[in-house]
Coordinates of N, CA and C and ligand atoms in Angstrom, one line a residue:
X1 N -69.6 -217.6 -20.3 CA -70.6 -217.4 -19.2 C -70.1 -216.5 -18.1
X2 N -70.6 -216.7 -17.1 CA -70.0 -215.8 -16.0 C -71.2 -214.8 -15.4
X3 N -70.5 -214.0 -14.8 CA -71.8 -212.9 -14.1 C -71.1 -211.4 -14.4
X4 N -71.9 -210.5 -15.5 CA -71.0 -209.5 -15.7 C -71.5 -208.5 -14.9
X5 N -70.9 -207.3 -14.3 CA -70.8 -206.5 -14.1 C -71.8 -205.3 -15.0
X6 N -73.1 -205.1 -14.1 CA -74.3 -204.6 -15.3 C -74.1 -202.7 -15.3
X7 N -74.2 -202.3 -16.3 CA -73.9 -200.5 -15.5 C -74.5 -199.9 -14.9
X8 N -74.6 -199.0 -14.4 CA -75.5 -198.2 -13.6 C -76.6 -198.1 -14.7
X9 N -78.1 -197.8 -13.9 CA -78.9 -197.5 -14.8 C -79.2 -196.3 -14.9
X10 N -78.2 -195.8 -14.9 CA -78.1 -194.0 -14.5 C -77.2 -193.5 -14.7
X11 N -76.5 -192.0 -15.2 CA -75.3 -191.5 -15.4 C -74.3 -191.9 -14.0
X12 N -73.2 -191.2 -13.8 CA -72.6 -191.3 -12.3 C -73.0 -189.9 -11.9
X13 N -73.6 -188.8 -12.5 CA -73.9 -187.5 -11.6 C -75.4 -187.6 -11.9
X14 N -75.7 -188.8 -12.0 CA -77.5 -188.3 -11.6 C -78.3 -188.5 -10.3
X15 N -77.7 -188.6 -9.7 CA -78.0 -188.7 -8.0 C -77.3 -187.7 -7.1
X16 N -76.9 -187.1 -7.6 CA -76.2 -185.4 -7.2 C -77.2 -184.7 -6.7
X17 N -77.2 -183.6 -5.8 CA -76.0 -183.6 -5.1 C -76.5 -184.8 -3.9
X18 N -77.1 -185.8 -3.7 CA -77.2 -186.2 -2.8 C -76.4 -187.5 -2.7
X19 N -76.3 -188.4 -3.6 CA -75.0 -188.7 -4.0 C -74.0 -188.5 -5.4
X20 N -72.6 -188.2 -5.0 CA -71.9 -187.8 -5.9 C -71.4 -188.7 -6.6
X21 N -70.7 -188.1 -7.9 CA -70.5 -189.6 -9.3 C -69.3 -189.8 -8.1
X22 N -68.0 -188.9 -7.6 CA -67.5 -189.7 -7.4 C -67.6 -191.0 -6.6
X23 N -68.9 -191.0 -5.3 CA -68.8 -192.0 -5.0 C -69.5 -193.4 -5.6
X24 N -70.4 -192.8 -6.8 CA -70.7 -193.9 -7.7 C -69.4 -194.7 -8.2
X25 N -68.5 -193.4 -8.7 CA -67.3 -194.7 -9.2 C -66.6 -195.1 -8.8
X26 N -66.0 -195.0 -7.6 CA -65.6 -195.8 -6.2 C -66.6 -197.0 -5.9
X27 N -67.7 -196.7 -6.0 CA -69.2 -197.9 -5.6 C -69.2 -198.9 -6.4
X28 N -69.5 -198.1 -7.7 CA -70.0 -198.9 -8.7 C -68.5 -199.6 -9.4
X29 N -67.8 -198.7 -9.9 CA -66.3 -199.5 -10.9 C -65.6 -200.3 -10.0
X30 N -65.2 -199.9 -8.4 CA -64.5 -200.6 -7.6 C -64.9 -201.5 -7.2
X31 N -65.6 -201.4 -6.2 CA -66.5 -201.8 -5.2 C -67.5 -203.2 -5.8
X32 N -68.1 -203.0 -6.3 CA -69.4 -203.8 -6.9 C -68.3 -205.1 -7.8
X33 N -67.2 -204.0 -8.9 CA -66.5 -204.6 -10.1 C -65.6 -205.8 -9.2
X34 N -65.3 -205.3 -8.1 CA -64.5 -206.5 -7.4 C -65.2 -207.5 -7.4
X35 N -66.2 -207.4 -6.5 CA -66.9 -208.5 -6.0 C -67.6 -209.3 -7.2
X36 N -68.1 -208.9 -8.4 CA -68.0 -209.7 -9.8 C -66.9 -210.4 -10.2
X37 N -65.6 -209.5 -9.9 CA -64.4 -210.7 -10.5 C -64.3 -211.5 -9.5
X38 N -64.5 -211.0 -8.5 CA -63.9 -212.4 -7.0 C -64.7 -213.6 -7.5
X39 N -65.8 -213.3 -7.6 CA -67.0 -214.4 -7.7 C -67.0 -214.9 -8.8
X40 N -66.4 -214.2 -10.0 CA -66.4 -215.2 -11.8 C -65.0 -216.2 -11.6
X41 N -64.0 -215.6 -10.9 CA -62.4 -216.2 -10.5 C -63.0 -217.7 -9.5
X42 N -64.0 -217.4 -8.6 CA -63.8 -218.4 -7.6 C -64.7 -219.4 -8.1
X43 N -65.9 -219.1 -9.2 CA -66.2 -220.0 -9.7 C -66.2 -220.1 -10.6
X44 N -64.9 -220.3 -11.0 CA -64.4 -220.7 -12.5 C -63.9 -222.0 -12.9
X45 N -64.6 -223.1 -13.5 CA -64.4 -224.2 -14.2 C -65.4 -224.9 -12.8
X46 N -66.4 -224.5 -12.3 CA -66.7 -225.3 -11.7 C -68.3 -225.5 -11.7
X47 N -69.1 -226.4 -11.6 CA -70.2 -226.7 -11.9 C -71.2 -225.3 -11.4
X48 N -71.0 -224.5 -10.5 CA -71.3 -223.3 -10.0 C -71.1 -222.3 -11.1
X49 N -70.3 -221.9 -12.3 CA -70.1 -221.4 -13.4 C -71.3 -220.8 -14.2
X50 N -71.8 -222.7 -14.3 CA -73.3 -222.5 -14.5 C -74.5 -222.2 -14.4
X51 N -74.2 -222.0 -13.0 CA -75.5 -221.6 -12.6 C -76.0 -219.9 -12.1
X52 N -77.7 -219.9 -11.9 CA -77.4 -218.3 -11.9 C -77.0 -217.8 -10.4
X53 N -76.7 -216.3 -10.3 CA -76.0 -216.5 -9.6 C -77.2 -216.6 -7.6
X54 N -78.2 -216.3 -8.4 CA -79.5 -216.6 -7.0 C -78.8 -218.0 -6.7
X55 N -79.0 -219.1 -7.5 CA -79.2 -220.6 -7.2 C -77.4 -220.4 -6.3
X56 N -76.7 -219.7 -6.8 CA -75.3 -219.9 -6.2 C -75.3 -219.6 -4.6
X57 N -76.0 -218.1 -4.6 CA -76.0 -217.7 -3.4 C -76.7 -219.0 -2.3
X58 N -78.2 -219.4 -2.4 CA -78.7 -220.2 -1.9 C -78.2 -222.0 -1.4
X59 N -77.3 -222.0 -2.7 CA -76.6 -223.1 -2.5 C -75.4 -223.4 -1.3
X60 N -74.9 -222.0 -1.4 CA -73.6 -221.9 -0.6 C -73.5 -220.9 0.8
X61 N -74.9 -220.7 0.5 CA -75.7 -220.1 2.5 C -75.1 -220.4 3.8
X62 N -74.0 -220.0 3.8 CA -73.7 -220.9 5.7 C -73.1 -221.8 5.3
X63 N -72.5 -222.1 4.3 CA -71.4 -223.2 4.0 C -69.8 -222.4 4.4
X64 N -70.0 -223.2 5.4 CA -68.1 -222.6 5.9 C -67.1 -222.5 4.7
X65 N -67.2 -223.9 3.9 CA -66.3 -223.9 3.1 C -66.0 -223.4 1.5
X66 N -67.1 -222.3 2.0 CA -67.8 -222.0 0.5 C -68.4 -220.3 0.8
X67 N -67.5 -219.6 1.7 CA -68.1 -218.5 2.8 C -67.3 -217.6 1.5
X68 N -66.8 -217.6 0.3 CA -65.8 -216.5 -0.6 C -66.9 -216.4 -1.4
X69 N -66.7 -217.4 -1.7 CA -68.1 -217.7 -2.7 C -69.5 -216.9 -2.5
X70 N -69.8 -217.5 -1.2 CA -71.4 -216.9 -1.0 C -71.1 -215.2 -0.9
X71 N -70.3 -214.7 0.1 CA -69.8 -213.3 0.2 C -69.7 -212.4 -1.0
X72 N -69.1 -212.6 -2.1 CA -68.7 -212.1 -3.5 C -69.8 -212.3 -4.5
X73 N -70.9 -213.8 -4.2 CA -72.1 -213.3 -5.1 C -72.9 -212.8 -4.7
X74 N -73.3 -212.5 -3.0 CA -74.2 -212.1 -2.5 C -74.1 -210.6 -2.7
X75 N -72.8 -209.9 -2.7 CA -72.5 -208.4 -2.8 C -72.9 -208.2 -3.8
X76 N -72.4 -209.1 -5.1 CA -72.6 -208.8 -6.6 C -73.9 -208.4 -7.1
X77 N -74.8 -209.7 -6.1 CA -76.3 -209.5 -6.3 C -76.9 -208.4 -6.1
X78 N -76.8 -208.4 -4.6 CA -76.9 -206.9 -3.7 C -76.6 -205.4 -4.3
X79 N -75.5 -205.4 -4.6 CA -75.3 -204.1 -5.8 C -76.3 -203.6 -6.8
X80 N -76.5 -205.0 -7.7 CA -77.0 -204.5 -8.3 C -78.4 -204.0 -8.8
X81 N -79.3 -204.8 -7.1 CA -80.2 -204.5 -7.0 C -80.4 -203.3 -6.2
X82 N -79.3 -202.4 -5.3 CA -79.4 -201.5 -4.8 C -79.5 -200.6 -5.9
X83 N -78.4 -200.6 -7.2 CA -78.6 -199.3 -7.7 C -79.8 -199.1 -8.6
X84 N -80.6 -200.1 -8.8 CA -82.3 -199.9 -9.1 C -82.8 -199.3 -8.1
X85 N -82.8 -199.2 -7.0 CA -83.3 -198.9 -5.7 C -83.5 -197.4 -5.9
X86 N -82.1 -197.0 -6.3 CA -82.6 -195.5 -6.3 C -82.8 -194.4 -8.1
X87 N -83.1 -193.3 -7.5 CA -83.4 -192.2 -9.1 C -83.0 -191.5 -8.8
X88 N -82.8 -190.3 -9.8 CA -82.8 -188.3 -9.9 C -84.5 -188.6 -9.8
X89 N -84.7 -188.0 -9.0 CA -85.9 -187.2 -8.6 C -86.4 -188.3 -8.0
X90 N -86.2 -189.1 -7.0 CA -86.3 -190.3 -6.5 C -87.2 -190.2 -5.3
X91 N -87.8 -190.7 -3.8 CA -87.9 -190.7 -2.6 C -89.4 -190.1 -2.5
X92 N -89.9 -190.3 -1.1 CA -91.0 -189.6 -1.3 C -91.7 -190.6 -0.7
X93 N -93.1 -190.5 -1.1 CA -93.9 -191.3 -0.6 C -94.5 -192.6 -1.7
X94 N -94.7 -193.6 -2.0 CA -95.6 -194.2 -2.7 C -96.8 -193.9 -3.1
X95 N -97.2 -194.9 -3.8 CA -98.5 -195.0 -4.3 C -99.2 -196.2 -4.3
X96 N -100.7 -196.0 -5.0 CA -101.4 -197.2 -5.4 C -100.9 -198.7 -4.8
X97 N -101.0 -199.7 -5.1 CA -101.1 -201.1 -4.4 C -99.9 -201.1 -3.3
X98 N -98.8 -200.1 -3.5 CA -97.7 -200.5 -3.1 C -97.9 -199.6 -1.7
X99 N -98.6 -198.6 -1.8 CA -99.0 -198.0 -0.6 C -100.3 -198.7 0.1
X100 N -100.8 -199.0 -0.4 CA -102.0 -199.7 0.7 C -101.8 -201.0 1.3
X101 N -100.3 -201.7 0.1 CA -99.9 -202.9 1.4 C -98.9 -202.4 2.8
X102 N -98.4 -201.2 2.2 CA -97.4 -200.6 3.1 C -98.2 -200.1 4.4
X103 N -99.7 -199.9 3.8 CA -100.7 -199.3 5.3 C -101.2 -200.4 5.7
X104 N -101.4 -201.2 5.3 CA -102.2 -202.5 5.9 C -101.7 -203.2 6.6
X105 N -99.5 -203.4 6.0 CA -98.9 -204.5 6.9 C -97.7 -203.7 7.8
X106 N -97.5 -202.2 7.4 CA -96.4 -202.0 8.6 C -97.1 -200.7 8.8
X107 N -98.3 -200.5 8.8 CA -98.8 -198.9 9.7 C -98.8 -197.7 8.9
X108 N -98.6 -198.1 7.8 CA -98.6 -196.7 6.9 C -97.4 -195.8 6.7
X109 N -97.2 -195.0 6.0 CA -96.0 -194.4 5.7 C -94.9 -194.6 6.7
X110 N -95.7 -193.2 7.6 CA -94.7 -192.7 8.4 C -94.2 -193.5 9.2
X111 N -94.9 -195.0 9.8 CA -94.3 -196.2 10.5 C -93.2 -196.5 9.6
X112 N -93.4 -196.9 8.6 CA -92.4 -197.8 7.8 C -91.3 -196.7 7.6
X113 N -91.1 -195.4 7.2 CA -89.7 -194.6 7.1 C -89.2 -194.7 8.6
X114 N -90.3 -194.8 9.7 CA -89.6 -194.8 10.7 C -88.3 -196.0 11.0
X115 N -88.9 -197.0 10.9 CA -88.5 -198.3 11.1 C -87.5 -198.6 10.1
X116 N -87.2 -198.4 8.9 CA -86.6 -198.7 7.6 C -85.3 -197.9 8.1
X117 N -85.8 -196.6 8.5 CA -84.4 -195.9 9.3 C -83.9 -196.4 10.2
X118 N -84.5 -197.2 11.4 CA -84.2 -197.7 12.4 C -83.3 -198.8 12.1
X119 N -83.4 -199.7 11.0 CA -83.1 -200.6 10.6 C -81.3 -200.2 10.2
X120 N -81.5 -199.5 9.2 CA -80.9 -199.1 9.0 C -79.6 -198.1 9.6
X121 N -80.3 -197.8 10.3 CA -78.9 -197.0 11.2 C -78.3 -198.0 12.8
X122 N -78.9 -199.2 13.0 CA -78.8 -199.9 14.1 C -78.3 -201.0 13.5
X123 N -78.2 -201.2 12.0 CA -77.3 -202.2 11.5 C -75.7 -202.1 12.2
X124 N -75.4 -203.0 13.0 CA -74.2 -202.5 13.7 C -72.9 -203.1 12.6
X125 N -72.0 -202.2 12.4 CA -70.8 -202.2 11.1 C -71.6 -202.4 9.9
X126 N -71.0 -203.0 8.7 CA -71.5 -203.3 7.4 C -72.5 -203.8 7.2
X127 N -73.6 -203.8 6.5 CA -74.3 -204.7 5.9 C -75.8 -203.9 5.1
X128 N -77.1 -203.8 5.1 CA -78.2 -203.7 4.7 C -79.1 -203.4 4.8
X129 N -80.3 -202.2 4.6 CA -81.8 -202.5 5.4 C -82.3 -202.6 3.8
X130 N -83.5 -203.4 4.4 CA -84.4 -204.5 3.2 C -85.8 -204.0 3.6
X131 N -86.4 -204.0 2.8 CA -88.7 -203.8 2.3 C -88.3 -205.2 1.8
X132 N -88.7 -206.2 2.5 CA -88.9 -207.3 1.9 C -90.3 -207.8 1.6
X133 N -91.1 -209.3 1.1 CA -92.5 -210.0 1.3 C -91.9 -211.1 1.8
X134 N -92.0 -211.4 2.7 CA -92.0 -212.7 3.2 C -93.5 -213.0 3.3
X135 N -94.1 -214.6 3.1 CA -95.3 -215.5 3.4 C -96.6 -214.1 2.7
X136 N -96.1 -213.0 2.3 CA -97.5 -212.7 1.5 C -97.1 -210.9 2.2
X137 N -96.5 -210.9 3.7 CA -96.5 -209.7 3.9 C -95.3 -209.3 3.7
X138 N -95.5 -207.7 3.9 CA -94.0 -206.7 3.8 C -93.5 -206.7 5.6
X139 N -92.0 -206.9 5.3 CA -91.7 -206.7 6.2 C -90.0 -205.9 6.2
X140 N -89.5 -205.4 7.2 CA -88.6 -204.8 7.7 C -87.3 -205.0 8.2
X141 N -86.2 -205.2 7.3 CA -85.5 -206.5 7.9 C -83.9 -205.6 7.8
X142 N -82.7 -206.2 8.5 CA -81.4 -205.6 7.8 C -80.7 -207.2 8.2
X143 N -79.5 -207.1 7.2 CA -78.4 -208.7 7.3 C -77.2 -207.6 7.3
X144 N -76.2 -208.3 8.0 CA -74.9 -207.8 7.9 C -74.3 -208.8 6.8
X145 N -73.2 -207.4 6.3 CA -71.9 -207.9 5.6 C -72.6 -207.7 4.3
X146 N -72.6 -209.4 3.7 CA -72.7 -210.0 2.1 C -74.8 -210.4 2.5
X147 N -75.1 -210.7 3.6 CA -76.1 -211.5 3.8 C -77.7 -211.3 3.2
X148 N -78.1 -212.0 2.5 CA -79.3 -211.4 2.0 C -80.6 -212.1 1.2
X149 N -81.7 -211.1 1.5 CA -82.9 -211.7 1.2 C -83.2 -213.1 0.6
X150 N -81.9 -213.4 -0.6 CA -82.2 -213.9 -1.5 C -81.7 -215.9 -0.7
X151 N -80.6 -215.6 0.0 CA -80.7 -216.6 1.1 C -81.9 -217.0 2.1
X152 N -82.7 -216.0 2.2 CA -83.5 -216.7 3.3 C -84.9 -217.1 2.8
X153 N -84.9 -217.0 1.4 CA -86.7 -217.4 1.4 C -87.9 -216.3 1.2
X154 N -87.1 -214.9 1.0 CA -87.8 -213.6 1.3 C -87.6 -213.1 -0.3
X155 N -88.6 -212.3 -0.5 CA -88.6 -211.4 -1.7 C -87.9 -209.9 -1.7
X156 N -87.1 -209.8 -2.0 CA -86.3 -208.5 -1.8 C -87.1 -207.2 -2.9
X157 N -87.2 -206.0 -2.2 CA -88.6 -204.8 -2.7 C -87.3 -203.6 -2.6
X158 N -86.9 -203.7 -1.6 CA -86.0 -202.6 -1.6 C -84.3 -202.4 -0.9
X159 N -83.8 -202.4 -1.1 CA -82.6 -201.9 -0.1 C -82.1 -200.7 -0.3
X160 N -80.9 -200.8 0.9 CA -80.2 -199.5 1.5 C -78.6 -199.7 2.1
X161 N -77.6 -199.9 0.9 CA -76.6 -200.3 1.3 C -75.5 -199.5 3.0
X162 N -75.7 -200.3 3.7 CA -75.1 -199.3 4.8 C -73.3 -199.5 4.9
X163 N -73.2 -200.3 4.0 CA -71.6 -200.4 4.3 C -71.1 -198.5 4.5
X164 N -69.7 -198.4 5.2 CA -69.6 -196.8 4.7 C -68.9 -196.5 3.0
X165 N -68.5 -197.5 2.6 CA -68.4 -197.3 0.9 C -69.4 -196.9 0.5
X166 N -70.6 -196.6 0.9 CA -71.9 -196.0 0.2 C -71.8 -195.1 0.3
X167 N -71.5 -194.1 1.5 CA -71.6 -192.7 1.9 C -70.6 -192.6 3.0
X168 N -69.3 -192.7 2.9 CA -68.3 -192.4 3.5 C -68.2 -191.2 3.0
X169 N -67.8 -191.1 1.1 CA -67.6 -189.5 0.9 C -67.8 -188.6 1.0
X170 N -69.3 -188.8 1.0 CA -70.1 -187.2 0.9 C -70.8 -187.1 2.5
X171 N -71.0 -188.0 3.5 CA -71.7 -187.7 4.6 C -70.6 -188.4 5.9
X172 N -69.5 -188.8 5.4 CA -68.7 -189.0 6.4 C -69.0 -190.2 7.6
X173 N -69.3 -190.0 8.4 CA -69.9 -190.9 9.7 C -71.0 -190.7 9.8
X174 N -72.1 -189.8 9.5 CA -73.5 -189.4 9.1 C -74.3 -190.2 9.0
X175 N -74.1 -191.6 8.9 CA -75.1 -192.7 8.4 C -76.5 -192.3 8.5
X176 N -77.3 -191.8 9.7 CA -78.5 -191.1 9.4 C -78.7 -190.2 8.3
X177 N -78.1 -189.2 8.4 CA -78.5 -188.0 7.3 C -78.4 -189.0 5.9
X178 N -77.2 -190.0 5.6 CA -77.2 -190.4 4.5 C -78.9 -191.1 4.1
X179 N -79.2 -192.3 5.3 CA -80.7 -193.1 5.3 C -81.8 -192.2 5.2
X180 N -81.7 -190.7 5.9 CA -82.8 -189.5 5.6 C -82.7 -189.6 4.2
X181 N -81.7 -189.3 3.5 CA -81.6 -188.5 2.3 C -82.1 -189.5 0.6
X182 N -81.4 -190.9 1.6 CA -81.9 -192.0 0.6 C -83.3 -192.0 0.5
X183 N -84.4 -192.1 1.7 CA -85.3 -191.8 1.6 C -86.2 -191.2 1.1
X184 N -86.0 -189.8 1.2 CA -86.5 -188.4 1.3 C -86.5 -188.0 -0.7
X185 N -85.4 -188.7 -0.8 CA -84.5 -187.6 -2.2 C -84.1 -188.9 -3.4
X186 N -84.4 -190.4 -3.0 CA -83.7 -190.8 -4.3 C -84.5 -192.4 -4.1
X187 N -85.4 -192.9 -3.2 CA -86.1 -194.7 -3.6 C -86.8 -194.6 -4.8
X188 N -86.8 -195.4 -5.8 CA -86.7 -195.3 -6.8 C -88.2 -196.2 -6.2
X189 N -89.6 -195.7 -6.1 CA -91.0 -196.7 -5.8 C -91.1 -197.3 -7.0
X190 N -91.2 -196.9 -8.2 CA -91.6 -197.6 -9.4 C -91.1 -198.8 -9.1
X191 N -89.4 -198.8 -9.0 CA -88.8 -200.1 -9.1 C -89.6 -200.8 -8.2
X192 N -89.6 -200.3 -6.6 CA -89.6 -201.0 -5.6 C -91.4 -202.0 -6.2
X193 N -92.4 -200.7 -6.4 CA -94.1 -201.5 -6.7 C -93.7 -202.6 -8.0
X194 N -93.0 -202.4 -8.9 CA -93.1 -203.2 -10.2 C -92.1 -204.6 -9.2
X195 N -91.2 -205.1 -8.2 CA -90.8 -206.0 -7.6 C -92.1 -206.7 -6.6
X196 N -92.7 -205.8 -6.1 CA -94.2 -206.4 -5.5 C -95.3 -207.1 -6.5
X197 N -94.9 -206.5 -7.5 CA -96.0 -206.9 -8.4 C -95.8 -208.1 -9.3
X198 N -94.6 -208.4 -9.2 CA -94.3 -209.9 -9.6 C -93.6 -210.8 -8.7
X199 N -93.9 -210.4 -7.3 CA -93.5 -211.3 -6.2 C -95.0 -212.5 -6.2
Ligands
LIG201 FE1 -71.7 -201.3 -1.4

Protein backbone atom coordinates (compact mmCIF):
# COMPACT_ATOMS: atom_id res chain seq x y z
CA UNK A 1 0.00 0.00 0.00
CA UNK A 2 1.23 3.41 0.56
CA UNK A 3 0.94 6.69 -1.50
CA UNK A 4 3.24 6.63 -4.50
CA UNK A 5 4.77 9.30 -5.94
CA UNK A 6 2.60 9.80 -9.46
CA UNK A 7 4.92 11.44 -12.57
CA UNK A 8 4.51 14.42 -14.09
CA UNK A 9 1.86 14.45 -16.59
CA UNK A 10 4.19 16.06 -18.79
CA UNK A 11 7.79 15.78 -19.95
CA UNK A 12 10.30 17.97 -17.51
CA UNK A 13 10.85 20.56 -20.65
CA UNK A 14 7.28 20.94 -21.53
CA UNK A 15 6.58 24.07 -19.66
CA UNK A 16 9.66 25.85 -21.04
CA UNK A 17 10.65 28.37 -21.31
CA UNK A 18 8.33 29.46 -18.70
CA UNK A 19 9.15 26.85 -16.40
CA UNK A 20 12.30 24.95 -16.76
CA UNK A 21 12.81 20.97 -16.48
CA UNK A 22 15.42 21.83 -14.17
CA UNK A 23 13.09 23.25 -11.79
CA UNK A 24 10.56 20.43 -12.45
CA UNK A 25 13.33 18.11 -11.15
CA UNK A 26 14.24 19.82 -8.13
CA UNK A 27 10.03 20.16 -7.74
CA UNK A 28 8.93 17.22 -8.78
CA UNK A 29 11.93 14.28 -7.87
CA UNK A 30 12.97 16.29 -4.72
CA UNK A 31 10.57 18.26 -3.41
CA UNK A 32 7.12 16.48 -3.96
CA UNK A 33 9.41 12.78 -3.71
CA UNK A 34 10.25 13.85 -0.07
CA UNK A 35 7.12 14.72 1.13
CA UNK A 36 5.70 11.06 -0.23
CA UNK A 37 8.41 9.27 1.64
CA UNK A 38 7.97 11.45 4.90
CA UNK A 39 4.32 10.68 4.77
CA UNK A 40 4.54 6.53 3.65
CA UNK A 41 7.57 6.41 6.71
CA UNK A 42 5.31 8.27 9.27
CA UNK A 43 2.47 6.20 8.46
CA UNK A 44 3.80 3.09 8.31
CA UNK A 45 2.16 0.07 10.22
CA UNK A 46 -0.37 2.29 11.37
CA UNK A 47 -4.19 2.21 10.85
CA UNK A 48 -3.53 5.57 8.66
CA UNK A 49 -1.52 3.24 6.10
CA UNK A 50 -4.85 2.42 5.01
CA UNK A 51 -6.41 5.00 4.39
CA UNK A 52 -6.65 7.40 1.41
CA UNK A 53 -4.56 9.97 1.75
CA UNK A 54 -7.75 12.86 1.66
CA UNK A 55 -9.33 10.86 4.71
CA UNK A 56 -5.64 11.24 6.24
CA UNK A 57 -5.30 14.81 5.72
CA UNK A 58 -8.88 15.56 7.16
CA UNK A 59 -8.35 13.32 10.02
CA UNK A 60 -5.18 14.87 11.25
CA UNK A 61 -6.28 18.83 10.48
CA UNK A 62 -4.96 20.86 13.53
CA UNK A 63 -3.97 17.84 15.43
CA UNK A 64 -0.76 19.07 17.30
CA UNK A 65 0.24 15.76 17.63
CA UNK A 66 -0.08 14.62 14.29
CA UNK A 67 1.18 18.15 12.62
CA UNK A 68 4.26 15.66 10.39
CA UNK A 69 1.68 13.74 9.33
CA UNK A 70 -0.95 16.30 8.16
CA UNK A 71 2.15 18.54 6.64
CA UNK A 72 3.78 15.67 4.41
CA UNK A 73 0.23 14.46 3.13
CA UNK A 74 -1.10 17.74 2.54
CA UNK A 75 2.13 18.70 0.29
CA UNK A 76 1.96 15.22 -1.32
CA UNK A 77 -1.61 15.94 -2.15
CA UNK A 78 -1.05 19.48 -3.15
CA UNK A 79 1.76 18.59 -5.58
CA UNK A 80 0.07 16.53 -7.25
CA UNK A 81 -2.76 18.35 -7.92
CA UNK A 82 -0.72 21.42 -8.85
CA UNK A 83 1.13 19.73 -11.65
CA UNK A 84 -2.41 19.06 -13.42
CA UNK A 85 -2.88 22.64 -12.88
CA UNK A 86 -0.68 23.52 -15.51
CA UNK A 87 0.23 22.62 -19.74
CA UNK A 88 2.52 23.56 -22.88
CA UNK A 89 0.32 25.81 -24.34
CA UNK A 90 -1.50 26.35 -21.13
CA UNK A 91 -3.25 29.96 -19.57
CA UNK A 92 -5.55 32.21 -21.07
CA UNK A 93 -8.85 32.69 -20.68
CA UNK A 94 -11.69 29.92 -20.19
CA UNK A 95 -14.60 28.76 -21.59
CA UNK A 96 -18.12 27.43 -21.62
CA UNK A 97 -19.67 26.58 -18.02
CA UNK A 98 -16.43 27.20 -16.35
CA UNK A 99 -16.50 30.83 -17.69
CA UNK A 100 -19.95 31.80 -16.90
CA UNK A 101 -19.58 30.52 -13.27
CA UNK A 102 -16.35 32.55 -13.18
CA UNK A 103 -18.76 35.75 -14.48
CA UNK A 104 -21.57 35.14 -12.35
CA UNK A 105 -19.63 34.47 -8.93
CA UNK A 106 -16.20 36.52 -9.02
CA UNK A 107 -16.93 39.38 -11.84
CA UNK A 108 -15.73 37.80 -14.84
CA UNK A 109 -12.26 37.23 -16.09
CA UNK A 110 -10.37 40.09 -15.54
CA UNK A 111 -11.72 40.28 -11.68
CA UNK A 112 -10.77 36.81 -10.97
CA UNK A 113 -6.86 37.08 -12.64
CA UNK A 114 -6.95 40.11 -10.61
CA UNK A 115 -7.60 38.63 -7.34
CA UNK A 116 -6.02 34.99 -7.97
CA UNK A 117 -2.82 37.30 -8.33
CA UNK A 118 -3.53 39.12 -5.37
CA UNK A 119 -3.92 36.09 -3.51
CA UNK A 120 -1.16 34.85 -4.60
CA UNK A 121 1.53 37.31 -4.29
CA UNK A 122 0.14 38.52 -0.62
CA UNK A 123 0.45 34.93 0.58
CA UNK A 124 3.05 36.04 3.11
CA UNK A 125 6.23 33.22 3.12
CA UNK A 126 5.14 29.65 1.77
CA UNK A 127 2.09 28.33 0.95
CA UNK A 128 -0.86 28.54 -2.05
CA UNK A 129 -3.55 30.42 -4.11
CA UNK A 130 -6.65 28.21 -4.72
CA UNK A 131 -10.10 28.60 -7.50
CA UNK A 132 -11.99 26.75 -5.07
CA UNK A 133 -16.38 25.75 -4.84
CA UNK A 134 -17.22 26.08 -1.59
CA UNK A 135 -21.51 25.73 -0.72
CA UNK A 136 -22.05 25.80 -4.69
CA UNK A 137 -19.81 29.06 -5.43
CA UNK A 138 -16.24 29.73 -6.73
CA UNK A 139 -14.24 31.34 -4.55
CA UNK A 140 -10.68 32.89 -4.06
CA UNK A 141 -8.69 31.61 -1.35
CA UNK A 142 -4.68 31.08 -0.42
CA UNK A 143 -3.49 28.60 2.97
CA UNK A 144 0.03 28.80 4.02
CA UNK A 145 2.71 26.08 4.25
CA UNK A 146 1.12 22.35 3.81
CA UNK A 147 -2.63 23.87 4.35
CA UNK A 148 -5.33 22.97 2.09
CA UNK A 149 -8.67 22.92 0.47
CA UNK A 150 -9.03 19.46 1.08
CA UNK A 151 -9.06 20.23 5.12
CA UNK A 152 -11.58 22.68 5.04
CA UNK A 153 -14.69 21.40 3.32
CA UNK A 154 -13.89 23.18 -0.15
CA UNK A 155 -13.56 21.71 -3.55
CA UNK A 156 -10.15 22.46 -4.90
CA UNK A 157 -10.40 23.81 -9.12
CA UNK A 158 -7.16 25.14 -9.18
CA UNK A 159 -3.81 26.03 -7.55
CA UNK A 160 -0.56 28.01 -7.66
CA UNK A 161 2.24 26.69 -5.63
CA UNK A 162 3.86 29.89 -4.05
CA UNK A 163 6.54 28.24 -1.97
CA UNK A 164 9.98 29.73 -3.75
CA UNK A 165 10.89 25.94 -4.67
CA UNK A 166 8.42 26.60 -7.48
CA UNK A 167 10.13 29.61 -9.10
CA UNK A 168 13.17 30.37 -7.18
CA UNK A 169 15.19 29.25 -10.34
CA UNK A 170 14.12 30.81 -13.15
CA UNK A 171 12.31 34.12 -11.60
CA UNK A 172 14.35 34.48 -8.44
CA UNK A 173 12.35 36.76 -5.97
CA UNK A 174 9.83 37.71 -8.83
CA UNK A 175 6.90 35.98 -7.35
CA UNK A 176 4.58 38.24 -9.52
CA UNK A 177 6.09 37.73 -12.92
CA UNK A 178 6.23 33.96 -11.86
CA UNK A 179 1.87 34.21 -10.86
CA UNK A 180 1.68 36.54 -14.34
CA UNK A 181 3.25 33.81 -16.27
CA UNK A 182 1.38 30.89 -14.49
CA UNK A 183 -1.55 32.52 -15.63
CA UNK A 184 -0.99 34.09 -18.87
CA UNK A 185 1.20 30.90 -20.34
CA UNK A 186 0.48 27.53 -18.56
CA UNK A 187 -3.46 26.96 -16.24
CA UNK A 188 -4.19 23.96 -17.61
CA UNK A 189 -8.69 25.12 -17.88
CA UNK A 190 -9.55 21.73 -19.16
CA UNK A 191 -8.23 20.32 -15.88
CA UNK A 192 -9.47 23.12 -13.90
CA UNK A 193 -13.61 22.94 -15.91
CA UNK A 194 -13.47 18.85 -15.87
CA UNK A 195 -12.83 19.46 -11.55
CA UNK A 196 -16.03 21.74 -11.60
CA UNK A 197 -17.83 19.45 -13.38
CA UNK A 198 -17.69 16.70 -11.00
CA UNK A 199 -17.67 18.87 -7.90
FE1 LIG B 1 6.11 22.95 -4.16
Amino acid sequence: MGYELPALPYSYNALEPFITAKTLEFHHDKHHAAYVTNFNNLVKDTPMADMSIEEVIKATYQDASKVGIFNNAAQAWNHTFYWECMKGGGGGQPSGALAEKINADLGGYDQFRQDFKTAATTQFGSGWAWLVLENGKLKITKTGNADTPIALGQTPLLTCDVWEHAYYLDYQNKRPDYVDTFLDKLVNWDFVATNLAKA
